[in-house]
Short mmCIF file of N, CA and C in Angstrom, two decimals:
data_model
loop_
_atom_site.label_atom_id
_atom_site.label_comp_id
_atom_site.label_asym_id
_atom_site.label_seq_id
_atom_site.Cartn_x
_atom_site.Cartn_y
_atom_site.Cartn_z
N MET A 1 95.69 106.91 138.48
CA MET A 1 96.86 107.24 137.70
C MET A 1 97.36 106.03 136.91
N GLU A 2 97.27 104.83 137.51
CA GLU A 2 97.70 103.62 136.82
C GLU A 2 96.84 103.36 135.58
N ILE A 3 95.54 103.68 135.68
CA ILE A 3 94.63 103.48 134.55
C ILE A 3 95.04 104.36 133.38
N VAL A 4 95.39 105.61 133.66
CA VAL A 4 95.82 106.53 132.61
C VAL A 4 97.08 106.01 131.93
N LYS A 5 98.04 105.51 132.72
CA LYS A 5 99.28 104.96 132.15
C LYS A 5 98.97 103.75 131.28
N PHE A 6 98.07 102.91 131.77
CA PHE A 6 97.70 101.71 131.01
C PHE A 6 97.06 102.10 129.68
N VAL A 7 96.13 103.06 129.72
CA VAL A 7 95.44 103.50 128.50
C VAL A 7 96.44 104.11 127.52
N ARG A 8 97.33 104.95 128.02
CA ARG A 8 98.33 105.55 127.13
C ARG A 8 99.24 104.50 126.51
N ARG A 9 99.64 103.53 127.31
CA ARG A 9 100.56 102.50 126.84
C ARG A 9 99.91 101.61 125.78
N HIS A 10 98.60 101.38 125.91
CA HIS A 10 97.95 100.42 125.03
C HIS A 10 96.92 101.05 124.08
N ALA A 11 96.88 102.37 124.00
CA ALA A 11 95.92 103.04 123.12
C ALA A 11 96.13 102.67 121.66
N ALA A 12 97.39 102.57 121.26
CA ALA A 12 97.67 102.25 119.86
C ALA A 12 97.14 100.86 119.51
N MET A 13 97.30 99.91 120.41
CA MET A 13 96.78 98.57 120.13
C MET A 13 95.25 98.57 120.18
N GLY A 14 94.68 99.46 120.96
CA GLY A 14 93.22 99.61 120.97
C GLY A 14 92.71 100.04 119.60
N TRP A 15 93.42 101.00 118.98
CA TRP A 15 93.04 101.43 117.63
C TRP A 15 93.22 100.29 116.63
N ALA A 16 94.30 99.54 116.79
CA ALA A 16 94.53 98.40 115.89
C ALA A 16 93.40 97.37 116.05
N ALA A 17 93.00 97.11 117.29
CA ALA A 17 91.91 96.16 117.54
C ALA A 17 90.60 96.67 116.96
N ALA A 18 90.37 97.98 117.05
CA ALA A 18 89.15 98.56 116.49
C ALA A 18 89.11 98.39 114.97
N LEU A 19 90.25 98.58 114.31
CA LEU A 19 90.31 98.37 112.86
C LEU A 19 90.11 96.90 112.51
N TYR A 20 90.65 96.02 113.33
CA TYR A 20 90.47 94.57 113.14
C TYR A 20 88.98 94.24 113.14
N VAL A 21 88.25 94.75 114.13
CA VAL A 21 86.81 94.49 114.22
C VAL A 21 86.08 95.17 113.06
N LEU A 22 86.47 96.39 112.72
CA LEU A 22 85.82 97.12 111.64
C LEU A 22 85.91 96.37 110.32
N PHE A 23 87.11 95.88 109.99
CA PHE A 23 87.30 95.21 108.70
C PHE A 23 86.76 93.79 108.68
N LEU A 24 86.73 93.13 109.81
CA LEU A 24 86.38 91.72 109.84
C LEU A 24 85.05 91.43 110.55
N TYR A 25 84.28 92.47 110.87
CA TYR A 25 83.05 92.27 111.65
C TYR A 25 82.07 91.27 111.03
N PRO A 26 81.96 91.16 109.69
CA PRO A 26 80.98 90.18 109.18
C PRO A 26 81.29 88.74 109.61
N LEU A 27 82.57 88.45 109.86
CA LEU A 27 82.94 87.09 110.22
C LEU A 27 82.55 86.72 111.66
N PHE A 28 82.34 87.73 112.50
CA PHE A 28 82.03 87.46 113.90
C PHE A 28 80.64 86.85 114.08
N GLY A 29 79.70 87.19 113.19
CA GLY A 29 78.33 86.73 113.36
C GLY A 29 77.99 85.45 112.62
N ARG A 30 78.94 84.87 111.89
CA ARG A 30 78.74 83.64 111.11
C ARG A 30 77.70 83.79 110.02
N LYS A 31 77.25 85.02 109.73
CA LYS A 31 76.25 85.21 108.68
C LYS A 31 76.90 85.24 107.30
N THR A 32 78.17 85.50 107.26
CA THR A 32 78.89 85.54 106.00
C THR A 32 80.29 85.02 106.24
N GLY A 33 81.05 84.94 105.20
CA GLY A 33 82.42 84.47 105.32
C GLY A 33 83.12 84.61 104.00
N PHE A 34 84.33 84.10 103.91
CA PHE A 34 85.08 84.11 102.67
C PHE A 34 84.54 82.98 101.80
N LEU A 35 83.63 83.32 100.89
CA LEU A 35 82.96 82.31 100.06
C LEU A 35 83.06 82.60 98.57
N PHE A 36 83.84 83.59 98.19
CA PHE A 36 83.94 83.96 96.78
C PHE A 36 85.17 83.30 96.15
N GLY A 37 85.15 83.18 94.85
CA GLY A 37 86.30 82.63 94.13
C GLY A 37 86.68 81.24 94.59
N ASP A 38 87.97 81.04 94.81
CA ASP A 38 88.47 79.74 95.25
C ASP A 38 87.89 79.30 96.59
N TYR A 39 87.51 80.27 97.41
CA TYR A 39 86.94 79.90 98.71
C TYR A 39 85.65 79.11 98.53
N GLY A 40 84.77 79.61 97.72
CA GLY A 40 83.49 78.93 97.53
C GLY A 40 83.61 77.64 96.73
N LEU A 41 84.56 77.62 95.79
CA LEU A 41 84.72 76.45 94.92
C LEU A 41 85.56 75.35 95.55
N GLN A 42 86.55 75.72 96.34
CA GLN A 42 87.48 74.74 96.87
C GLN A 42 87.48 74.67 98.39
N PHE A 43 87.92 75.75 99.03
CA PHE A 43 88.26 75.67 100.44
C PHE A 43 87.06 75.41 101.35
N TYR A 44 85.95 76.04 101.09
CA TYR A 44 84.76 75.83 101.92
C TYR A 44 84.31 74.37 101.85
N PRO A 45 84.14 73.80 100.65
CA PRO A 45 83.75 72.38 100.59
C PRO A 45 84.80 71.45 101.18
N TRP A 46 86.08 71.73 100.91
CA TRP A 46 87.14 70.88 101.47
C TRP A 46 87.08 70.88 102.99
N MET A 47 86.93 72.08 103.56
CA MET A 47 86.94 72.17 105.02
C MET A 47 85.68 71.55 105.63
N LYS A 48 84.58 71.56 104.88
CA LYS A 48 83.36 70.90 105.36
C LYS A 48 83.58 69.39 105.45
N VAL A 49 84.16 68.80 104.41
CA VAL A 49 84.46 67.36 104.42
C VAL A 49 85.45 67.06 105.55
N TYR A 50 86.44 67.94 105.72
CA TYR A 50 87.45 67.79 106.79
C TYR A 50 86.78 67.81 108.16
N ALA A 51 85.91 68.80 108.39
CA ALA A 51 85.22 68.92 109.68
C ALA A 51 84.34 67.70 109.95
N ASP A 52 83.63 67.24 108.93
CA ASP A 52 82.80 66.05 109.09
C ASP A 52 83.65 64.83 109.43
N GLY A 53 84.81 64.73 108.80
CA GLY A 53 85.71 63.62 109.09
C GLY A 53 86.22 63.66 110.52
N LEU A 54 86.59 64.86 110.99
CA LEU A 54 87.06 64.98 112.37
C LEU A 54 85.97 64.60 113.38
N ARG A 55 84.73 64.97 113.07
CA ARG A 55 83.62 64.60 113.96
C ARG A 55 83.40 63.09 113.99
N ALA A 56 83.80 62.41 112.91
CA ALA A 56 83.72 60.95 112.87
C ALA A 56 85.03 60.31 113.36
N HIS A 57 85.91 61.14 113.92
CA HIS A 57 87.20 60.70 114.49
C HIS A 57 88.11 60.06 113.44
N ALA A 58 88.15 60.68 112.26
CA ALA A 58 89.03 60.19 111.18
C ALA A 58 89.42 61.36 110.29
N LEU A 59 90.59 61.26 109.70
CA LEU A 59 90.99 62.24 108.69
C LEU A 59 90.49 61.73 107.33
N PRO A 60 89.76 62.56 106.61
CA PRO A 60 89.24 62.11 105.31
C PRO A 60 90.35 62.03 104.26
N LEU A 61 90.81 60.84 104.00
CA LEU A 61 91.87 60.66 103.02
C LEU A 61 91.36 60.84 101.60
N TRP A 62 90.10 60.51 101.39
CA TRP A 62 89.50 60.50 100.06
C TRP A 62 88.07 60.98 100.19
N THR A 63 87.59 61.69 99.19
CA THR A 63 86.17 62.06 99.17
C THR A 63 85.57 61.69 97.82
N PRO A 64 84.43 61.03 97.82
CA PRO A 64 83.75 60.72 96.56
C PRO A 64 82.91 61.89 96.06
N LEU A 65 82.90 63.00 96.79
CA LEU A 65 82.02 64.13 96.49
C LEU A 65 82.57 65.05 95.39
N ILE A 66 83.81 64.85 94.97
CA ILE A 66 84.39 65.69 93.92
C ILE A 66 84.66 64.80 92.72
N GLN A 67 83.96 65.06 91.63
CA GLN A 67 84.04 64.29 90.37
C GLN A 67 84.00 62.79 90.67
N SER A 68 84.97 62.01 90.20
CA SER A 68 84.97 60.56 90.42
C SER A 68 85.66 60.18 91.71
N GLY A 69 85.99 61.15 92.51
CA GLY A 69 86.71 60.95 93.76
C GLY A 69 87.94 61.83 93.78
N PHE A 70 88.35 62.21 94.98
CA PHE A 70 89.45 63.16 95.10
C PHE A 70 90.27 62.82 96.34
N PRO A 71 91.61 62.76 96.22
CA PRO A 71 92.45 62.45 97.38
C PRO A 71 92.64 63.69 98.26
N LEU A 72 91.68 63.95 99.11
CA LEU A 72 91.64 65.20 99.87
C LEU A 72 92.84 65.36 100.80
N PHE A 73 93.27 64.30 101.44
CA PHE A 73 94.41 64.40 102.34
C PHE A 73 95.68 64.76 101.57
N ALA A 74 95.80 64.26 100.34
CA ALA A 74 96.98 64.54 99.52
C ALA A 74 96.99 65.99 99.03
N GLU A 75 95.84 66.67 99.05
CA GLU A 75 95.79 68.09 98.68
C GLU A 75 96.25 68.88 99.90
N GLY A 76 97.52 69.22 99.91
CA GLY A 76 98.13 69.85 101.08
C GLY A 76 97.47 71.13 101.53
N GLN A 77 96.76 71.81 100.63
CA GLN A 77 96.15 73.09 100.99
C GLN A 77 95.06 72.95 102.05
N THR A 78 94.57 71.74 102.27
CA THR A 78 93.57 71.56 103.34
C THR A 78 94.20 71.74 104.71
N GLY A 79 95.47 71.48 104.85
CA GLY A 79 96.13 71.64 106.15
C GLY A 79 95.56 70.72 107.21
N MET A 80 95.33 69.48 106.88
CA MET A 80 94.66 68.56 107.80
C MET A 80 95.44 68.28 109.08
N LEU A 81 96.76 68.37 109.05
CA LEU A 81 97.56 68.12 110.24
C LEU A 81 98.00 69.41 110.92
N TYR A 82 97.52 70.52 110.44
CA TYR A 82 97.84 71.85 111.00
C TYR A 82 97.09 72.01 112.32
N LEU A 83 97.82 72.26 113.38
CA LEU A 83 97.25 72.25 114.73
C LEU A 83 96.03 73.17 114.91
N PRO A 84 96.08 74.44 114.48
CA PRO A 84 94.88 75.27 114.63
C PRO A 84 93.65 74.69 113.93
N ASN A 85 93.85 74.09 112.75
CA ASN A 85 92.72 73.46 112.05
C ASN A 85 92.16 72.30 112.86
N LEU A 86 93.05 71.46 113.38
CA LEU A 86 92.60 70.31 114.17
C LEU A 86 91.77 70.76 115.36
N VAL A 87 92.22 71.82 116.03
CA VAL A 87 91.50 72.30 117.22
C VAL A 87 90.17 72.95 116.83
N LEU A 88 90.22 73.90 115.89
CA LEU A 88 89.01 74.64 115.53
C LEU A 88 87.92 73.73 114.98
N PHE A 89 88.28 72.89 114.01
CA PHE A 89 87.25 72.08 113.35
C PHE A 89 86.83 70.86 114.16
N SER A 90 87.56 70.56 115.23
CA SER A 90 87.13 69.51 116.15
C SER A 90 86.16 70.03 117.19
N LEU A 91 86.36 71.27 117.63
CA LEU A 91 85.62 71.78 118.78
C LEU A 91 84.42 72.66 118.43
N LEU A 92 84.47 73.36 117.30
CA LEU A 92 83.42 74.33 116.97
C LEU A 92 82.50 73.80 115.89
N PRO A 93 81.26 74.31 115.83
CA PRO A 93 80.42 74.00 114.67
C PRO A 93 81.12 74.48 113.39
N PHE A 94 80.81 73.85 112.28
CA PHE A 94 81.59 74.09 111.06
C PHE A 94 81.68 75.55 110.67
N LYS A 95 80.55 76.26 110.56
CA LYS A 95 80.60 77.66 110.10
C LYS A 95 81.40 78.53 111.06
N ALA A 96 81.24 78.28 112.37
CA ALA A 96 82.00 79.05 113.36
C ALA A 96 83.49 78.76 113.21
N ALA A 97 83.84 77.49 113.00
CA ALA A 97 85.25 77.12 112.84
C ALA A 97 85.84 77.73 111.58
N TYR A 98 85.07 77.73 110.50
CA TYR A 98 85.54 78.28 109.23
C TYR A 98 85.86 79.77 109.38
N ASN A 99 84.96 80.52 109.98
CA ASN A 99 85.21 81.95 110.17
C ASN A 99 86.28 82.19 111.23
N ALA A 100 86.30 81.37 112.27
CA ALA A 100 87.31 81.53 113.32
C ALA A 100 88.71 81.30 112.77
N MET A 101 88.83 80.46 111.76
CA MET A 101 90.14 80.22 111.13
C MET A 101 90.72 81.54 110.60
N PHE A 102 89.88 82.35 109.96
CA PHE A 102 90.34 83.65 109.46
C PHE A 102 90.59 84.63 110.59
N LEU A 103 89.62 84.72 111.50
CA LEU A 103 89.76 85.67 112.61
C LEU A 103 91.00 85.38 113.44
N LEU A 104 91.24 84.11 113.73
CA LEU A 104 92.40 83.72 114.53
C LEU A 104 93.70 84.10 113.84
N HIS A 105 93.80 83.85 112.54
CA HIS A 105 95.05 84.11 111.85
C HIS A 105 95.31 85.60 111.64
N TYR A 106 94.25 86.37 111.43
CA TYR A 106 94.45 87.83 111.40
C TYR A 106 94.90 88.33 112.76
N PHE A 107 94.28 87.82 113.82
CA PHE A 107 94.65 88.23 115.18
C PHE A 107 96.10 87.83 115.48
N LEU A 108 96.46 86.58 115.19
CA LEU A 108 97.81 86.11 115.49
C LEU A 108 98.86 86.87 114.69
N GLY A 109 98.55 87.15 113.42
CA GLY A 109 99.49 87.92 112.60
C GLY A 109 99.75 89.29 113.21
N GLY A 110 98.69 89.95 113.66
CA GLY A 110 98.85 91.25 114.30
C GLY A 110 99.59 91.16 115.62
N LEU A 111 99.24 90.17 116.42
CA LEU A 111 99.88 89.99 117.72
C LEU A 111 101.37 89.67 117.57
N PHE A 112 101.69 88.73 116.71
CA PHE A 112 103.09 88.32 116.56
C PHE A 112 103.95 89.46 116.01
N SER A 113 103.41 90.20 115.04
CA SER A 113 104.20 91.30 114.48
C SER A 113 104.36 92.42 115.52
N TYR A 114 103.34 92.64 116.35
CA TYR A 114 103.44 93.63 117.42
C TYR A 114 104.53 93.21 118.42
N LEU A 115 104.50 91.95 118.85
CA LEU A 115 105.49 91.46 119.82
C LEU A 115 106.91 91.54 119.27
N PHE A 116 107.06 91.21 117.98
CA PHE A 116 108.39 91.29 117.39
C PHE A 116 108.88 92.74 117.34
N ALA A 117 107.99 93.65 116.95
CA ALA A 117 108.38 95.07 116.89
C ALA A 117 108.75 95.59 118.28
N ARG A 118 108.00 95.17 119.30
CA ARG A 118 108.33 95.60 120.67
C ARG A 118 109.67 95.00 121.10
N ARG A 119 109.94 93.78 120.67
CA ARG A 119 111.22 93.14 120.98
C ARG A 119 112.38 93.92 120.35
N ARG A 120 112.11 94.52 119.21
CA ARG A 120 113.11 95.35 118.53
C ARG A 120 113.15 96.76 119.10
N ARG A 121 112.45 96.95 120.21
CA ARG A 121 112.44 98.21 120.98
C ARG A 121 111.75 99.37 120.25
N LEU A 122 110.79 99.05 119.41
CA LEU A 122 109.96 100.10 118.83
C LEU A 122 108.94 100.55 119.87
N SER A 123 108.46 101.77 119.73
CA SER A 123 107.46 102.28 120.66
C SER A 123 106.15 101.52 120.46
N PRO A 124 105.24 101.58 121.45
CA PRO A 124 103.94 100.91 121.27
C PRO A 124 103.20 101.40 120.03
N GLU A 125 103.29 102.71 119.75
CA GLU A 125 102.60 103.25 118.58
C GLU A 125 103.20 102.70 117.28
N ALA A 126 104.52 102.71 117.20
CA ALA A 126 105.19 102.18 116.01
C ALA A 126 104.92 100.68 115.87
N SER A 127 104.90 99.97 116.99
CA SER A 127 104.64 98.53 116.95
C SER A 127 103.22 98.25 116.48
N ALA A 128 102.26 99.07 116.90
CA ALA A 128 100.88 98.91 116.43
C ALA A 128 100.79 99.18 114.93
N LEU A 129 101.56 100.15 114.45
CA LEU A 129 101.58 100.43 113.01
C LEU A 129 102.19 99.24 112.24
N VAL A 130 103.25 98.67 112.77
CA VAL A 130 103.84 97.47 112.16
C VAL A 130 102.79 96.36 112.10
N SER A 131 102.06 96.19 113.20
CA SER A 131 101.03 95.17 113.29
C SER A 131 99.95 95.37 112.22
N LEU A 132 99.49 96.60 112.07
CA LEU A 132 98.47 96.91 111.07
C LEU A 132 99.00 96.71 109.65
N CYS A 133 100.23 97.15 109.41
CA CYS A 133 100.80 96.99 108.07
C CYS A 133 100.97 95.53 107.70
N PHE A 134 101.40 94.72 108.66
CA PHE A 134 101.57 93.29 108.38
C PHE A 134 100.21 92.62 108.16
N THR A 135 99.26 92.94 109.01
CA THR A 135 97.97 92.26 108.96
C THR A 135 97.11 92.69 107.79
N PHE A 136 97.07 93.98 107.49
CA PHE A 136 96.19 94.48 106.45
C PHE A 136 96.94 94.97 105.21
N GLY A 137 98.25 94.73 105.16
CA GLY A 137 99.04 95.16 104.03
C GLY A 137 99.24 94.03 103.03
N SER A 138 100.18 94.22 102.15
CA SER A 138 100.36 93.28 101.05
C SER A 138 100.84 91.91 101.50
N ALA A 139 101.46 91.82 102.67
CA ALA A 139 101.93 90.50 103.14
C ALA A 139 100.77 89.52 103.25
N TYR A 140 99.62 90.01 103.64
CA TYR A 140 98.44 89.15 103.80
C TYR A 140 97.50 89.24 102.61
N ALA A 141 97.89 89.96 101.56
CA ALA A 141 96.97 90.18 100.44
C ALA A 141 96.50 88.86 99.84
N GLY A 142 97.35 87.84 99.91
CA GLY A 142 96.97 86.54 99.37
C GLY A 142 95.77 85.93 100.06
N SER A 143 95.46 86.37 101.27
CA SER A 143 94.33 85.79 102.00
C SER A 143 93.01 86.07 101.30
N PHE A 144 92.99 87.05 100.42
CA PHE A 144 91.74 87.36 99.75
C PHE A 144 91.44 86.39 98.61
N TYR A 145 92.39 85.55 98.28
CA TYR A 145 92.08 84.50 97.31
C TYR A 145 92.53 83.13 97.78
N ASN A 146 93.28 83.06 98.88
CA ASN A 146 93.82 81.77 99.27
C ASN A 146 94.15 81.77 100.76
N ILE A 147 93.42 81.00 101.54
CA ILE A 147 93.63 80.96 103.00
C ILE A 147 94.98 80.39 103.37
N VAL A 148 95.54 79.54 102.55
CA VAL A 148 96.78 78.88 102.94
C VAL A 148 97.96 79.84 103.03
N THR A 149 97.96 80.91 102.24
CA THR A 149 99.02 81.90 102.39
C THR A 149 98.91 82.58 103.75
N LEU A 150 97.71 82.87 104.16
CA LEU A 150 97.48 83.48 105.47
C LEU A 150 97.96 82.56 106.59
N ARG A 151 97.60 81.28 106.50
CA ARG A 151 98.00 80.32 107.54
C ARG A 151 99.51 80.12 107.57
N SER A 152 100.15 80.17 106.44
CA SER A 152 101.60 79.96 106.41
C SER A 152 102.38 81.19 106.85
N LEU A 153 101.93 82.36 106.44
CA LEU A 153 102.65 83.60 106.75
C LEU A 153 102.50 84.06 108.20
N VAL A 154 101.44 83.67 108.86
CA VAL A 154 101.16 84.19 110.19
C VAL A 154 102.33 83.95 111.15
N TRP A 155 103.10 82.90 110.92
CA TRP A 155 104.16 82.51 111.85
C TRP A 155 105.45 83.29 111.63
N PHE A 156 105.56 84.04 110.54
CA PHE A 156 106.82 84.72 110.21
C PHE A 156 107.32 85.65 111.32
N PRO A 157 106.51 86.58 111.84
CA PRO A 157 107.04 87.45 112.90
C PRO A 157 107.42 86.68 114.16
N LEU A 158 106.69 85.61 114.45
CA LEU A 158 107.01 84.81 115.63
C LEU A 158 108.34 84.08 115.42
N LEU A 159 108.59 83.59 114.21
CA LEU A 159 109.87 82.95 113.92
C LEU A 159 111.02 83.93 114.09
N LEU A 160 110.82 85.16 113.63
CA LEU A 160 111.85 86.19 113.82
C LEU A 160 112.09 86.46 115.30
N LEU A 161 111.02 86.44 116.08
CA LEU A 161 111.14 86.65 117.52
C LEU A 161 111.98 85.55 118.16
N PHE A 162 111.75 84.30 117.76
CA PHE A 162 112.55 83.20 118.30
C PHE A 162 114.01 83.28 117.85
N VAL A 163 114.25 83.73 116.63
CA VAL A 163 115.63 83.92 116.17
C VAL A 163 116.32 84.97 117.03
N GLU A 164 115.62 86.08 117.29
CA GLU A 164 116.17 87.14 118.15
C GLU A 164 116.51 86.60 119.54
N ARG A 165 115.61 85.82 120.09
CA ARG A 165 115.85 85.27 121.43
C ARG A 165 117.04 84.33 121.44
N PHE A 166 117.17 83.52 120.40
CA PHE A 166 118.32 82.61 120.32
C PHE A 166 119.62 83.40 120.23
N ILE A 167 119.66 84.44 119.39
CA ILE A 167 120.87 85.24 119.23
C ILE A 167 121.26 85.89 120.55
N GLU A 168 120.25 86.34 121.31
CA GLU A 168 120.54 87.01 122.58
C GLU A 168 120.95 86.02 123.67
N THR A 169 120.31 84.86 123.73
CA THR A 169 120.53 83.96 124.86
C THR A 169 121.47 82.79 124.56
N ARG A 170 121.57 82.40 123.29
CA ARG A 170 122.34 81.23 122.88
C ARG A 170 121.88 79.96 123.60
N ARG A 171 120.59 79.89 123.89
CA ARG A 171 120.02 78.70 124.52
C ARG A 171 119.20 77.92 123.51
N LEU A 172 118.89 76.67 123.84
CA LEU A 172 118.18 75.80 122.91
C LEU A 172 116.67 76.01 122.92
N ARG A 173 116.12 76.55 124.00
CA ARG A 173 114.67 76.70 124.09
C ARG A 173 114.09 77.51 122.93
N PRO A 174 114.68 78.67 122.55
CA PRO A 174 114.14 79.38 121.39
C PRO A 174 114.20 78.57 120.11
N LEU A 175 115.22 77.72 119.98
CA LEU A 175 115.31 76.88 118.78
C LEU A 175 114.19 75.85 118.74
N ALA A 176 113.79 75.34 119.91
CA ALA A 176 112.67 74.40 119.96
C ALA A 176 111.39 75.10 119.51
N GLY A 177 111.16 76.32 119.99
CA GLY A 177 110.00 77.10 119.55
C GLY A 177 110.06 77.39 118.05
N LEU A 178 111.26 77.73 117.59
CA LEU A 178 111.45 78.01 116.16
C LEU A 178 111.10 76.78 115.32
N ALA A 179 111.58 75.60 115.74
CA ALA A 179 111.30 74.37 115.00
C ALA A 179 109.82 74.03 115.01
N PHE A 180 109.17 74.18 116.18
CA PHE A 180 107.75 73.84 116.27
C PHE A 180 106.90 74.73 115.37
N PHE A 181 107.11 76.04 115.44
CA PHE A 181 106.28 76.96 114.67
C PHE A 181 106.65 76.97 113.19
N MET A 182 107.90 76.66 112.87
CA MET A 182 108.26 76.48 111.46
C MET A 182 107.51 75.26 110.92
N GLY A 183 107.40 74.23 111.75
CA GLY A 183 106.63 73.05 111.36
C GLY A 183 105.17 73.38 111.11
N GLN A 184 104.60 74.26 111.94
CA GLN A 184 103.21 74.67 111.73
C GLN A 184 103.05 75.40 110.40
N SER A 185 104.04 76.22 110.06
CA SER A 185 103.99 76.91 108.77
C SER A 185 104.01 75.90 107.63
N TRP A 186 104.83 74.86 107.74
CA TRP A 186 104.89 73.83 106.70
C TRP A 186 103.58 73.07 106.61
N LEU A 187 102.96 72.78 107.74
CA LEU A 187 101.72 72.01 107.75
C LEU A 187 100.50 72.83 107.35
N ALA A 188 100.65 74.15 107.31
CA ALA A 188 99.52 75.03 107.02
C ALA A 188 98.99 74.87 105.60
N GLY A 189 99.82 74.38 104.68
CA GLY A 189 99.31 74.08 103.35
C GLY A 189 99.93 74.83 102.19
N PHE A 190 100.89 75.69 102.45
CA PHE A 190 101.50 76.43 101.33
C PHE A 190 103.02 76.36 101.46
N PRO A 191 103.63 75.24 101.06
CA PRO A 191 105.06 75.05 101.28
C PRO A 191 105.95 76.09 100.58
N GLN A 192 105.46 76.71 99.50
CA GLN A 192 106.26 77.74 98.85
C GLN A 192 106.55 78.89 99.83
N THR A 193 105.51 79.35 100.51
CA THR A 193 105.68 80.43 101.48
C THR A 193 106.56 79.97 102.62
N SER A 194 106.34 78.75 103.09
CA SER A 194 107.16 78.23 104.19
C SER A 194 108.62 78.14 103.80
N LEU A 195 108.89 77.81 102.56
CA LEU A 195 110.27 77.76 102.08
C LEU A 195 110.89 79.15 102.11
N TYR A 196 110.13 80.18 101.72
CA TYR A 196 110.62 81.56 101.80
C TYR A 196 110.93 81.92 103.25
N LEU A 197 110.03 81.54 104.17
CA LEU A 197 110.25 81.85 105.58
C LEU A 197 111.50 81.15 106.10
N PHE A 198 111.71 79.93 105.67
CA PHE A 198 112.84 79.14 106.14
C PHE A 198 114.15 79.81 105.81
N PHE A 199 114.25 80.36 104.59
CA PHE A 199 115.50 80.99 104.16
C PHE A 199 115.53 82.47 104.49
#
């Protein structure tokens, strides 16, 4: 009987997870990835230089591989100090890390929006719909031409969750979480989006 209750309670998220795999399955096998448009011209090469630098235990401040040289660290869109990037590109082979960056942020966007909707006392089904709309709707549409919008926006539902917790508890712990994850949004590489989230 407990299994039936569990399945009923989480069936909607199961459907959401199935759609996640359906839409993003090419990224799981490392045979393909986001390599068209700006991805192939900018982000893929930038992240390769970044990953190579991390393996040499240094952040690549400059690369001679772009024209007469390029200040890669100064190009904020690389997100060199962004914690998920530091972890992924330090621990995984480059292609796996590159695809995992997308998979992780789609997953986190869905998870955070689901948790926020549940916090607002929506049903599991409605929360799963919120999760799907946030992850595969226009909020993430920028990810199809620019990874930095995806990395910056992913934290929005989590920030709202921390605001809700602060309003309910009036304690400082939610504010610490709010500050940390707002910082991650700023470090992700798209300060315009982070500024929108801030206000």
